N, CA, C and O atoms as a MOPAC input file, in Angstrom:
PM7 MOZYME 1SCF
protein

 N    -43.01800 1   -67.77900 1    50.51400 1
 C    -43.53700 1   -66.53500 1    50.50400 1
 C    -43.23600 1   -65.89200 1    49.05100 1
 O    -42.09800 1   -65.91500 1    48.58300 1
 N    -44.21400 1   -65.38100 1    48.44300 1
 C    -44.01300 1   -64.84400 1    47.12200 1
 C    -43.43000 1   -63.38300 1    47.22000 1
 O    -43.59900 1   -62.68800 1    48.22200 1
 N    -42.75000 1   -62.97900 1    46.13900 1
 C    -42.10200 1   -61.74100 1    46.07500 1
 C    -42.78500 1   -60.91000 1    44.93100 1
 O    -42.28300 1   -59.85200 1    44.55200 1
 N    -43.84200 1   -61.36900 1    44.43700 1
 C    -44.51700 1   -60.73400 1    43.26400 1
 C    -45.19800 1   -59.39200 1    43.64200 1
 O    -45.58400 1   -58.63200 1    42.75400 1
 N    -45.34200 1   -59.10800 1    44.92100 1
 C    -45.99400 1   -57.93400 1    45.38600 1
 C    -45.01400 1   -56.71500 1    45.50900 1
 O    -45.43300 1   -55.57900 1    45.72700 1
 N    -43.73800 1   -57.00300 1    45.36200 1
 C    -42.71500 1   -55.94900 1    45.60100 1
 C    -42.81500 1   -54.73700 1    44.69800 1
 O    -42.59600 1   -53.61800 1    45.16000 1
 N    -43.14500 1   -54.92200 1    43.40000 1
 C    -43.13300 1   -53.65800 1    42.52300 1
 C    -44.09800 1   -52.65400 1    43.05500 1
 O    -43.84600 1   -51.46600 1    42.84900 1
 N    -45.19100 1   -52.99000 1    43.72400 1
 C    -46.17300 1   -52.06200 1    44.14400 1
 C    -45.74700 1   -51.33200 1    45.36700 1
 O    -46.45500 1   -50.40400 1    45.75700 1
 N    -44.60400 1   -51.66900 1    46.05300 1
 C    -44.19300 1   -50.95900 1    47.27800 1
 C    -43.36000 1   -49.70800 1    47.07500 1
 O    -43.03000 1   -49.03900 1    48.05400 1
 N    -43.00900 1   -49.36500 1    45.85500 1
 C    -42.12900 1   -48.24300 1    45.64300 1
 C    -42.95200 1   -47.01400 1    45.38800 1
 O    -44.07100 1   -47.06500 1    44.87600 1
 N    -42.35100 1   -45.89600 1    45.76800 1
 C    -43.07700 1   -44.62300 1    45.61000 1
 C    -43.35500 1   -44.33500 1    44.13600 1
 O    -44.44500 1   -43.90700 1    43.75500 1
 N    -42.30000 1   -44.59200 1    43.30100 1
 C    -42.43900 1   -44.37300 1    41.85000 1
 C    -41.31600 1   -45.14000 1    41.12700 1
 O    -40.49800 1   -45.82700 1    41.73800 1
 N    -41.32300 1   -44.99500 1    39.88200 1
 C    -40.30400 1   -45.64000 1    38.99300 1
 C    -38.87000 1   -45.16300 1    39.41400 1
 O    -37.92100 1   -45.94600 1    39.44400 1
 N    -38.77100 1   -43.89400 1    39.72300 1
 C    -37.46900 1   -43.37000 1    40.07000 1
 C    -36.87400 1   -44.00000 1    41.33500 1
 O    -35.67400 1   -44.27100 1    41.39400 1
 N    -37.70000 1   -44.22500 1    42.32000 1
 C    -37.27600 1   -44.89400 1    43.58700 1
 C    -36.83100 1   -46.31500 1    43.26400 1
 O    -35.77500 1   -46.78400 1    43.69000 1
 N    -37.71300 1   -46.99600 1    42.46700 1
 C    -37.34500 1   -48.37500 1    42.10100 1
 C    -36.03900 1   -48.46600 1    41.36300 1
 O    -35.22900 1   -49.35200 1    41.63600 1
 N    -35.81300 1   -47.53000 1    40.39600 1
 C    -34.62200 1   -47.58100 1    39.60600 1
 C    -33.40000 1   -47.28400 1    40.52700 1
 O    -32.33700 1   -47.87800 1    40.34700 1
 N    -33.55000 1   -46.41000 1    41.46300 1
 C    -32.47200 1   -46.17400 1    42.38600 1
 C    -32.12600 1   -47.34200 1    43.22200 1
 O    -30.94500 1   -47.65500 1    43.37200 1
 N    -33.11400 1   -48.02200 1    43.79100 1
 C    -32.85600 1   -49.21000 1    44.56300 1
 C    -32.18700 1   -50.25700 1    43.70300 1
 O    -31.26100 1   -50.92800 1    44.15900 1
 N    -32.63400 1   -50.41400 1    42.46800 1
 C    -31.96900 1   -51.44400 1    41.56500 1
 C    -30.55900 1   -51.05000 1    41.30600 1
 O    -29.70000 1   -51.92800 1    41.22700 1
 N    -30.26000 1   -49.79500 1    41.16900 1
 C    -28.85700 1   -49.36800 1    41.02600 1
 C    -28.01800 1   -49.70900 1    42.20700 1
 O    -26.87200 1   -50.14200 1    42.08100 1
 N    -28.62600 1   -49.50000 1    43.41600 1
 C    -27.84800 1   -49.78800 1    44.66100 1
 C    -27.55000 1   -51.29900 1    44.75000 1
 O    -26.47300 1   -51.69700 1    45.19400 1
 N    -28.50700 1   -52.12700 1    44.32700 1
 C    -28.34300 1   -53.57300 1    44.34300 1
 C    -27.25700 1   -53.97100 1    43.36500 1
 O    -26.38900 1   -54.77900 1    43.69500 1
 N    -27.29300 1   -53.43400 1    42.21300 1
 C    -26.33300 1   -53.75300 1    41.11400 1
 C    -24.89500 1   -53.20100 1    41.61600 1
 O    -23.90900 1   -53.93700 1    41.59000 1
 N    -24.83600 1   -51.96800 1    42.03700 1
 C    -23.52800 1   -51.36600 1    42.23800 1
 C    -22.90000 1   -51.71500 1    43.55900 1
 O    -21.67800 1   -51.64000 1    43.68400 1
 N    -23.70500 1   -52.10900 1    44.59200 1
 C    -23.15700 1   -52.27400 1    45.91500 1
 C    -23.27700 1   -53.75500 1    46.47900 1
 O    -22.58600 1   -54.13700 1    47.42300 1
 N    -24.18300 1   -54.54200 1    45.84800 1
 C    -24.26000 1   -55.90600 1    46.39000 1
 C    -23.90200 1   -56.98800 1    45.33300 1
 O    -23.46500 1   -58.07100 1    45.72300 1
 N    -24.05700 1   -56.75600 1    44.11600 1
 C    -23.84100 1   -57.74200 1    43.07200 1
 C    -22.29400 1   -57.88400 1    42.79900 1
 O    -21.74400 1   -57.09100 1    42.03400 1
 N    -21.62600 1   -58.84100 1    43.39000 1
 C    -20.16500 1   -59.06700 1    43.20900 1
 C    -19.93600 1   -60.18000 1    42.28800 1
 O    -20.26500 1   -61.30900 1    42.65000 1
 N    -19.38500 1   -59.98100 1    41.08700 1
 C    -19.15600 1   -61.12900 1    40.21200 1
 C    -18.13100 1   -62.16100 1    40.63800 1
 O    -17.96400 1   -63.17200 1    39.95500 1
 N    -17.46300 1   -61.94600 1    41.70800 1
 C    -16.53800 1   -62.93500 1    42.26800 1
 C    -17.26600 1   -64.16300 1    42.74200 1
 O    -16.67700 1   -65.24300 1    42.76500 1
 N    -18.53600 1   -64.04700 1    43.12700 1
 C    -19.37200 1   -65.10000 1    43.53400 1
 C    -20.50200 1   -65.22600 1    42.61900 1
 O    -21.57500 1   -64.66400 1    42.83800 1
 N    -20.25800 1   -66.01600 1    41.51100 1
 C    -21.19500 1   -66.08600 1    40.38200 1
 C    -22.58900 1   -66.52500 1    40.80400 1
 O    -23.57600 1   -65.94900 1    40.34400 1
 N    -22.69200 1   -67.49000 1    41.63200 1
 C    -24.03700 1   -68.06500 1    42.10700 1
 C    -24.78200 1   -66.91400 1    42.76700 1
 O    -25.90200 1   -66.56800 1    42.39300 1
 N    -24.12800 1   -66.33900 1    43.75100 1
 C    -24.79500 1   -65.27400 1    44.54500 1
 C    -25.22600 1   -64.09500 1    43.62800 1
 O    -26.32700 1   -63.55900 1    43.75300 1
 N    -24.31000 1   -63.71600 1    42.70500 1
 C    -24.58900 1   -62.61000 1    41.77400 1
 C    -25.72900 1   -62.94800 1    40.91100 1
 O    -26.58100 1   -62.09400 1    40.66400 1
 N    -25.80400 1   -64.19000 1    40.41700 1
 C    -26.93100 1   -64.62700 1    39.50400 1
 C    -28.25900 1   -64.50800 1    40.31300 1
 O    -29.22800 1   -63.95100 1    39.79600 1
 N    -28.31500 1   -64.99000 1    41.49100 1
 C    -29.59000 1   -64.92300 1    42.18800 1
 C    -29.91000 1   -63.53500 1    42.70300 1
 O    -31.08500 1   -63.20500 1    42.86300 1
 N    -28.95200 1   -62.74600 1    42.95600 1
 C    -29.14300 1   -61.38800 1    43.28500 1
 C    -29.72600 1   -60.64400 1    42.17500 1
 O    -30.65500 1   -59.86000 1    42.37300 1
 N    -29.21600 1   -60.85400 1    40.97900 1
 C    -29.76400 1   -60.21500 1    39.77000 1
 C    -31.15300 1   -60.69200 1    39.38200 1
 O    -31.91100 1   -59.96000 1    38.74600 1
 N    -31.48700 1   -61.91900 1    39.76300 1
 C    -32.84600 1   -62.42500 1    39.53700 1
 C    -33.78000 1   -61.62900 1    40.50500 1
 O    -34.90600 1   -61.26200 1    40.16800 1
 N    -33.22200 1   -61.38600 1    41.75300 1
 C    -34.01000 1   -60.57000 1    42.64700 1
 C    -34.15200 1   -59.11900 1    42.05500 1
 O    -35.25300 1   -58.56800 1    42.06100 1
 N    -33.09000 1   -58.53400 1    41.57100 1
 C    -33.10700 1   -57.19200 1    40.94300 1
 C    -34.21000 1   -57.17900 1    39.93100 1
 O    -34.97600 1   -56.21600 1    39.89100 1
 N    -34.33700 1   -58.18400 1    39.11600 1
 C    -35.32000 1   -58.29200 1    38.07300 1
 C    -36.74400 1   -58.39900 1    38.69400 1
 O    -37.67900 1   -57.74700 1    38.22700 1
 N    -36.88100 1   -59.19900 1    39.71100 1
 C    -38.10500 1   -59.47600 1    40.45000 1
 C    -38.73600 1   -58.12000 1    40.94600 1
 O    -39.95900 1   -57.98000 1    40.95400 1
 N    -37.92500 1   -57.17900 1    41.33800 1
 C    -38.40600 1   -55.92300 1    41.84200 1
 C    -39.29100 1   -55.18000 1    40.88100 1
 O    -40.16900 1   -54.43500 1    41.31700 1
 N    -39.10600 1   -55.34400 1    39.63200 1
 C    -39.91300 1   -54.68100 1    38.65200 1
 C    -40.89600 1   -55.54000 1    37.91700 1
 O    -41.50100 1   -55.04200 1    36.96800 1
 N    -41.10800 1   -56.76200 1    38.25900 1
 C    -41.88800 1   -57.72500 1    37.52700 1
 C    -43.08600 1   -58.24700 1    38.38400 1
 O    -42.89500 1   -58.52600 1    39.56700 1
 N    -44.24100 1   -58.37500 1    37.84500 1
 C    -45.38800 1   -58.88200 1    38.53800 1
 C    -45.43400 1   -60.39300 1    38.55800 1
 O    -46.29500 1   -60.94900 1    39.24000 1
 N    -44.56800 1   -61.08800 1    37.85700 1
 C    -44.45500 1   -62.57000 1    37.84100 1
 C    -43.31500 1   -63.00400 1    38.65900 1
 O    -42.46500 1   -62.18000 1    38.99500 1
 N    -43.23000 1   -64.32100 1    39.02800 1
 C    -42.17500 1   -64.82800 1    39.76300 1
 C    -40.93000 1   -65.10200 1    39.06800 1
 O    -40.89700 1   -65.92400 1    38.15300 1
 N    -39.89100 1   -64.45200 1    39.45400 1
 C    -38.56300 1   -64.62200 1    38.90100 1
 C    -37.68700 1   -65.40800 1    39.84000 1
 O    -36.88800 1   -66.24400 1    39.41800 1
 N    -37.84400 1   -65.13200 1    41.12300 1
 C    -37.05400 1   -65.84700 1    42.15600 1
 C    -37.96900 1   -65.87300 1    43.46000 1
 O    -38.83700 1   -65.02800 1    43.67700 1
 N    -37.69600 1   -66.86700 1    44.24200 1
 C    -38.41900 1   -67.01000 1    45.48200 1
 C    -37.45100 1   -66.65700 1    46.63500 1
 O    -36.22800 1   -66.62900 1    46.49500 1
 N    -38.11300 1   -66.38700 1    47.80000 1
 C    -37.27300 1   -66.20000 1    48.98200 1
 C    -36.51300 1   -67.39300 1    49.37500 1
 O    -35.38900 1   -67.26000 1    49.85800 1
 N    -37.06700 1   -68.60200 1    49.19400 1
 C    -36.33700 1   -69.86400 1    49.54700 1
 C    -34.98600 1   -69.93000 1    48.61500 1
 O    -33.89400 1   -70.24800 1    49.08700 1
 N    -35.17800 1   -69.60900 1    47.31600 1
 C    -34.00800 1   -69.55300 1    46.43400 1
 C    -32.86800 1   -68.55100 1    46.94500 1
 O    -31.67900 1   -68.86700 1    46.97800 1
 N    -33.34200 1   -67.37100 1    47.31800 1
 C    -32.52000 1   -66.38200 1    47.82100 1
 C    -31.78300 1   -66.87400 1    49.09300 1
 O    -30.57600 1   -66.69300 1    49.25700 1
 N    -32.54700 1   -67.47900 1    49.94100 1
 C    -31.93400 1   -68.01900 1    51.19700 1
 C    -30.88400 1   -69.09600 1    50.93700 1
 O    -29.87500 1   -69.21800 1    51.63000 1
 N    -31.18600 1   -69.86500 1    49.89800 1
 C    -30.23900 1   -70.96100 1    49.51900 1
 C    -28.95600 1   -70.50400 1    48.77900 1
 O    -27.93800 1   -71.19500 1    48.75300 1
 N    -29.06700 1   -69.32800 1    48.19600 1
 C    -27.93000 1   -68.95000 1    47.25400 1
 C    -27.21700 1   -67.65600 1    47.60100 1
 O    -26.21400 1   -67.33400 1    46.96300 1
 N    -27.68000 1   -66.91500 1    48.56400 1
 C    -27.01500 1   -65.72400 1    48.93400 1
 C    -26.23700 1   -65.86000 1    50.20500 1
 O    -26.63200 1   -66.57000 1    51.13000 1
 N    -25.09900 1   -65.15300 1    50.24100 1
 C    -24.34400 1   -65.18600 1    51.47000 1
 C    -25.11200 1   -64.52300 1    52.64800 1
 O    -26.10700 1   -63.82900 1    52.43500 1
 N    -24.65500 1   -64.73900 1    53.82200 1
 C    -25.37000 1   -64.28900 1    55.02700 1
 C    -25.53400 1   -62.75200 1    55.08400 1
 O    -26.60900 1   -62.26400 1    55.43100 1
 N    -24.50400 1   -62.01000 1    54.75500 1
 C    -24.55900 1   -60.59300 1    54.76100 1
 C    -25.51800 1   -60.01300 1    53.64900 1
 O    -26.31800 1   -59.10800 1    53.88400 1
 N    -25.37000 1   -60.60100 1    52.44700 1
 C    -26.22200 1   -60.13100 1    51.37600 1
 C    -27.70500 1   -60.48400 1    51.59600 1
 O    -28.60700 1   -59.69400 1    51.32100 1
 N    -27.90400 1   -61.68900 1    52.09700 1
 C    -29.26900 1   -62.13700 1    52.34500 1
 C    -29.88000 1   -61.26000 1    53.40700 1
 O    -31.05100 1   -60.91200 1    53.25800 1
 N    -29.18900 1   -60.86300 1    54.48200 1
 C    -29.73100 1   -59.98900 1    55.49200 1
 C    -30.12000 1   -58.64000 1    54.86200 1
 O    -31.17300 1   -58.10100 1    55.20300 1
 N    -29.32600 1   -58.09300 1    53.97700 1
 C    -29.65900 1   -56.80200 1    53.33800 1
 C    -30.85400 1   -56.95400 1    52.41400 1
 O    -31.66700 1   -56.03300 1    52.33900 1
 N    -31.00100 1   -58.04600 1    51.71900 1
 C    -32.12600 1   -58.34300 1    50.82800 1
 C    -33.37100 1   -58.47900 1    51.63500 1
 O    -34.39900 1   -57.90000 1    51.28200 1
 N    -33.31800 1   -59.25400 1    52.75200 1
 C    -34.48000 1   -59.38800 1    53.61400 1
 C    -34.89100 1   -58.00700 1    54.26800 1
 O    -36.08000 1   -57.73900 1    54.44100 1
 N    -33.97100 1   -57.21700 1    54.59400 1
 C    -34.27000 1   -55.91100 1    55.08300 1
 C    -34.93100 1   -55.00800 1    54.03800 1
 O    -35.83800 1   -54.24200 1    54.36500 1
 N    -34.47700 1   -55.09700 1    52.77300 1
 C    -35.16700 1   -54.40800 1    51.74400 1
 C    -36.55700 1   -54.84200 1    51.46300 1
 O    -37.44500 1   -54.02200 1    51.23300 1
 N    -36.76200 1   -56.17200 1    51.47800 1
 C    -38.07500 1   -56.75000 1    51.32900 1
 C    -38.99400 1   -56.18700 1    52.41000 1
 O    -40.11100 1   -55.76400 1    52.11100 1
 N    -38.55300 1   -56.17800 1    53.61900 1
 C    -39.35500 1   -55.62200 1    54.75200 1
 C    -39.62400 1   -54.14500 1    54.53400 1
 O    -40.73400 1   -53.67000 1    54.77500 1
 N    -38.59200 1   -53.40000 1    54.06900 1
 C    -38.80700 1   -51.97300 1    53.82500 1
 C    -39.77700 1   -51.73800 1    52.64600 1
 O    -40.58100 1   -50.80800 1    52.71100 1
 N    -39.72900 1   -52.51200 1    51.62500 1
 C    -40.67900 1   -52.32600 1    50.54800 1
 C    -42.05800 1   -52.52400 1    51.03100 1
 O    -42.94800 1   -51.77600 1    50.62600 1
 N    -42.31000 1   -53.50200 1    51.88900 1
 C    -43.62500 1   -53.85800 1    52.39800 1
 C    -44.07200 1   -52.85200 1    53.48100 1
 O    -45.23400 1   -52.87300 1    53.88800 1
 N    -43.15100 1   -51.95500 1    53.96200 1
 C    -43.48200 1   -51.08900 1    55.02100 1
 C    -43.86300 1   -49.70300 1    54.47500 1
 O    -44.98500 1   -49.24500 1    54.69100 1
 N    -42.91100 1   -49.01200 1    53.75000 1
 C    -43.21100 1   -47.67700 1    53.17700 1
 C    -42.03300 1   -47.25200 1    52.34900 1
 O    -40.91900 1   -47.74700 1    52.52000 1
 N    -42.29500 1   -46.30300 1    51.42300 1
 C    -41.26300 1   -45.64900 1    50.67600 1
 C    -40.17000 1   -44.99500 1    51.55900 1
 O    -38.99100 1   -44.98900 1    51.20500 1
 N    -40.57500 1   -44.47600 1    52.65100 1
 C    -39.59300 1   -43.90100 1    53.55300 1
 C    -38.57400 1   -44.93200 1    54.10800 1
 O    -37.37300 1   -44.70400 1    54.25300 1
 N    -39.22400 1   -46.12400 1    54.40500 1
 C    -38.32300 1   -47.25700 1    54.85900 1
 C    -37.35400 1   -47.68800 1    53.83200 1
 O    -36.23300 1   -48.10300 1    54.12600 1
 N    -37.80700 1   -47.58300 1    52.59800 1
 C    -36.90900 1   -47.87000 1    51.47200 1
 C    -35.74600 1   -46.84400 1    51.35100 1
 O    -34.60800 1   -47.21200 1    51.05700 1
 N    -36.05000 1   -45.62000 1    51.57300 1
 C    -34.99100 1   -44.58500 1    51.53000 1
 C    -34.07500 1   -44.81400 1    52.72700 1
 O    -32.87300 1   -44.59600 1    52.57500 1
 N    -34.51900 1   -45.22100 1    53.86500 1
 C    -33.64800 1   -45.54400 1    55.02800 1
 C    -32.68400 1   -46.77200 1    54.62500 1
 O    -31.48800 1   -46.74600 1    54.91500 1
 N    -33.25900 1   -47.81100 1    53.96300 1
 C    -32.43500 1   -48.89700 1    53.49300 1
 C    -31.36600 1   -48.51000 1    52.59300 1
 O    -30.23000 1   -48.96500 1    52.72300 1
 N    -31.72000 1   -47.60600 1    51.59400 1
 C    -30.70800 1   -47.12100 1    50.68400 1
 C    -29.59800 1   -46.36700 1    51.36700 1
 O    -28.42600 1   -46.54600 1    51.03600 1
 N    -29.95500 1   -45.51100 1    52.33500 1
 C    -28.96100 1   -44.78600 1    53.00000 1
 C    -28.03700 1   -45.71400 1    53.79600 1
 O    -26.82500 1   -45.50700 1    53.85500 1
 N    -28.63400 1   -46.73100 1    54.39800 1
 C    -27.82200 1   -47.69100 1    55.22600 1
 C    -26.86400 1   -48.46900 1    54.36800 1
 O    -25.71400 1   -48.68900 1    54.74800 1
 N    -27.33600 1   -48.89300 1    53.19800 1
 C    -26.47400 1   -49.70300 1    52.33300 1
 C    -25.37200 1   -48.76900 1    51.69800 1
 O    -24.20900 1   -49.16900 1    51.63800 1
 N    -25.70700 1   -47.61600 1    51.25900 1
 C    -24.79300 1   -46.68700 1    50.65900 1
 C    -23.73700 1   -46.27100 1    51.66100 1
 O    -22.60500 1   -45.97900 1    51.27400 1
 N    -24.08700 1   -46.23500 1    52.97200 1
 C    -23.18500 1   -45.81200 1    54.00600 1
 C    -22.28000 1   -46.98600 1    54.46200 1
 O    -21.28200 1   -46.77200 1    55.15000 1
 N    -22.63800 1   -48.19800 1    54.07700 1
 C    -21.87200 1   -49.31700 1    54.65600 1
 C    -21.21600 1   -50.21600 1    53.64500 1
 O    -20.35600 1   -51.02600 1    53.99300 1
 N    -21.61900 1   -50.08300 1    52.36700 1
 C    -21.09000 1   -50.96400 1    51.34400 1
 C    -20.43100 1   -50.16700 1    50.22300 1
 O    -21.06900 1   -49.28000 1    49.65500 1
 N    -19.23300 1   -50.44100 1    49.90300 1
 C    -18.60100 1   -49.74500 1    48.80000 1
 C    -19.12300 1   -50.19600 1    47.44600 1
 O    -19.73500 1   -51.26000 1    47.35400 1
 N    -18.90900 1   -49.44200 1    46.42400 1
 C    -19.23000 1   -49.83800 1    45.05700 1
 C    -18.42200 1   -51.04200 1    44.72700 1
 O    -17.21300 1   -51.03100 1    44.96000 1
 N    -19.01500 1   -52.10400 1    44.18900 1
 C    -18.33800 1   -53.31100 1    43.71800 1
 C    -17.63500 1   -53.07300 1    42.44700 1
 O    -18.22700 1   -52.55600 1    41.49900 1
 N    -16.32600 1   -53.44800 1    42.37900 1
 C    -15.62700 1   -53.36900 1    41.09100 1
 C    -16.15000 1   -54.45500 1    40.17300 1
 O    -16.33500 1   -55.58700 1    40.62000 1
 N    -16.38000 1   -54.17400 1    38.98400 1
 C    -16.77600 1   -55.13200 1    37.97800 1
 C    -15.58400 1   -55.74000 1    37.34100 1
 O    -15.03800 1   -55.17900 1    36.39100 1
 N    -15.14700 1   -56.88700 1    37.83500 1
 C    -13.87200 1   -57.43600 1    37.38300 1
 C    -14.03200 1   -58.02500 1    36.03100 1
 O    -13.06400 1   -58.02400 1    35.27000 1
 N    -15.22200 1   -58.55000 1    35.64900 1
 C    -15.42900 1   -59.08200 1    34.28100 1
 C    -15.30100 1   -57.96400 1    33.23700 1
 O    -14.68800 1   -58.17500 1    32.19100 1
 N    -15.85500 1   -56.80500 1    33.49600 1
 C    -15.75800 1   -55.71700 1    32.59900 1
 C    -14.27300 1   -55.21700 1    32.47300 1
 O    -13.77000 1   -54.93300 1    31.38500 1
 N    -13.62100 1   -55.13300 1    33.65900 1
 C    -12.24100 1   -54.72200 1    33.63000 1
 C    -11.39700 1   -55.69300 1    32.82800 1
 O    -10.52500 1   -55.25600 1    32.07700 1
 N    -11.61000 1   -56.92700 1    32.95000 1
 C    -10.76600 1   -57.97900 1    32.26000 1
 C    -11.10400 1   -57.81600 1    30.71700 1
 O    -10.20600 1   -57.88100 1    29.87700 1
 N    -12.33600 1   -57.61800 1    30.40000 1
 C    -12.68300 1   -57.55000 1    28.95900 1
 C    -12.00300 1   -56.28700 1    28.33200 1
 O    -11.51200 1   -56.30600 1    27.20400 1
 N    -12.01100 1   -55.21000 1    29.13100 1
 C    -11.35900 1   -53.98100 1    28.66600 1
 C     -9.86600 1   -54.20100 1    28.46800 1
 O     -9.28500 1   -53.70000 1    27.50500 1
 N     -9.23900 1   -54.95300 1    29.38100 1
 C     -7.80100 1   -55.17800 1    29.35800 1
 C     -7.54600 1   -56.08600 1    28.13800 1
 O     -6.53900 1   -55.88800 1    27.45800 1
 N     -8.37000 1   -57.02600 1    27.84300 1
 C     -8.14600 1   -57.85700 1    26.65200 1
 C     -8.27500 1   -57.13300 1    25.35400 1
 O     -7.56500 1   -57.40100 1    24.38400 1
 N     -9.21700 1   -56.18800 1    25.35600 1
 C     -9.41900 1   -55.36800 1    24.17600 1
 C     -8.22600 1   -54.45600 1    23.89200 1
 O     -7.89800 1   -54.17800 1    22.73900 1
 N     -7.60600 1   -54.01200 1    24.93500 1
 C     -6.34700 1   -53.16800 1    24.80500 1
 C     -5.09900 1   -54.01300 1    24.57900 1
 O     -4.01200 1   -53.47800 1    24.36100 1
 N     -5.25600 1   -55.34300 1    24.63200 1
 C     -4.10900 1   -56.19400 1    24.30600 1
 C     -3.34400 1   -56.50200 1    25.57900 1
 O     -2.23800 1   -57.03600 1    25.49600 1
 N     -3.87900 1   -56.19000 1    26.76200 1
 C     -3.20300 1   -56.52900 1    28.01800 1
 C     -4.07100 1   -57.57600 1    28.76200 1
 O     -5.14100 1   -57.31300 1    29.31200 1
 N     -3.52600 1   -58.70200 1    28.71700 1
 C     -4.25300 1   -59.87300 1    29.25500 1
 C     -4.05200 1   -60.02400 1    30.75300 1
 O     -4.66300 1   -60.91800 1    31.33800 1
 N     -3.26300 1   -59.23300 1    31.39100 1
 C     -3.09000 1   -59.38500 1    32.89200 1
 C     -4.30200 1   -58.72600 1    33.56500 1
 O     -4.63700 1   -57.57100 1    33.30100 1
 N     -4.95300 1   -59.51500 1    34.45600 1
 C     -6.12900 1   -59.05700 1    35.10700 1
 C     -5.69200 1   -57.90300 1    36.16500 1
 O     -4.58800 1   -57.87600 1    36.70800 1
 N     -6.65300 1   -57.02200 1    36.35900 1
 C     -6.41900 1   -55.92900 1    37.41200 1
 C     -6.48100 1   -56.51800 1    38.73000 1
 O     -7.39200 1   -57.31100 1    38.96600 1
 N     -5.56900 1   -56.21300 1    39.68100 1
 C     -5.61500 1   -56.82600 1    41.04400 1
 C     -6.73900 1   -56.26000 1    41.86200 1
 O     -6.92300 1   -56.65400 1    43.01400 1

């Protein structure tokens, strides 16, 4: 199944941008590099008319919980802008903001403190 139809399902650019922020801030965890890489390809796919990632690739590379949320988002995008808002509310209510450990480590190194943040 192609995902190239997804950009047309958003109410406007603002809704698309908000969904992309939710994916980045609440789903993309850099502790699992493979999952994060494919999730960010999906993040990119949401705004592009060409194929960046396939559903089969997502199924092969995302964890069960993340895949479930991505599939729910795909269904919401193909249903209505209101369904997208419901998805955003559900994710924001159930998933905390992911700490960007790579950024934190880089900041610590720049300050001369090589000990990673726990």
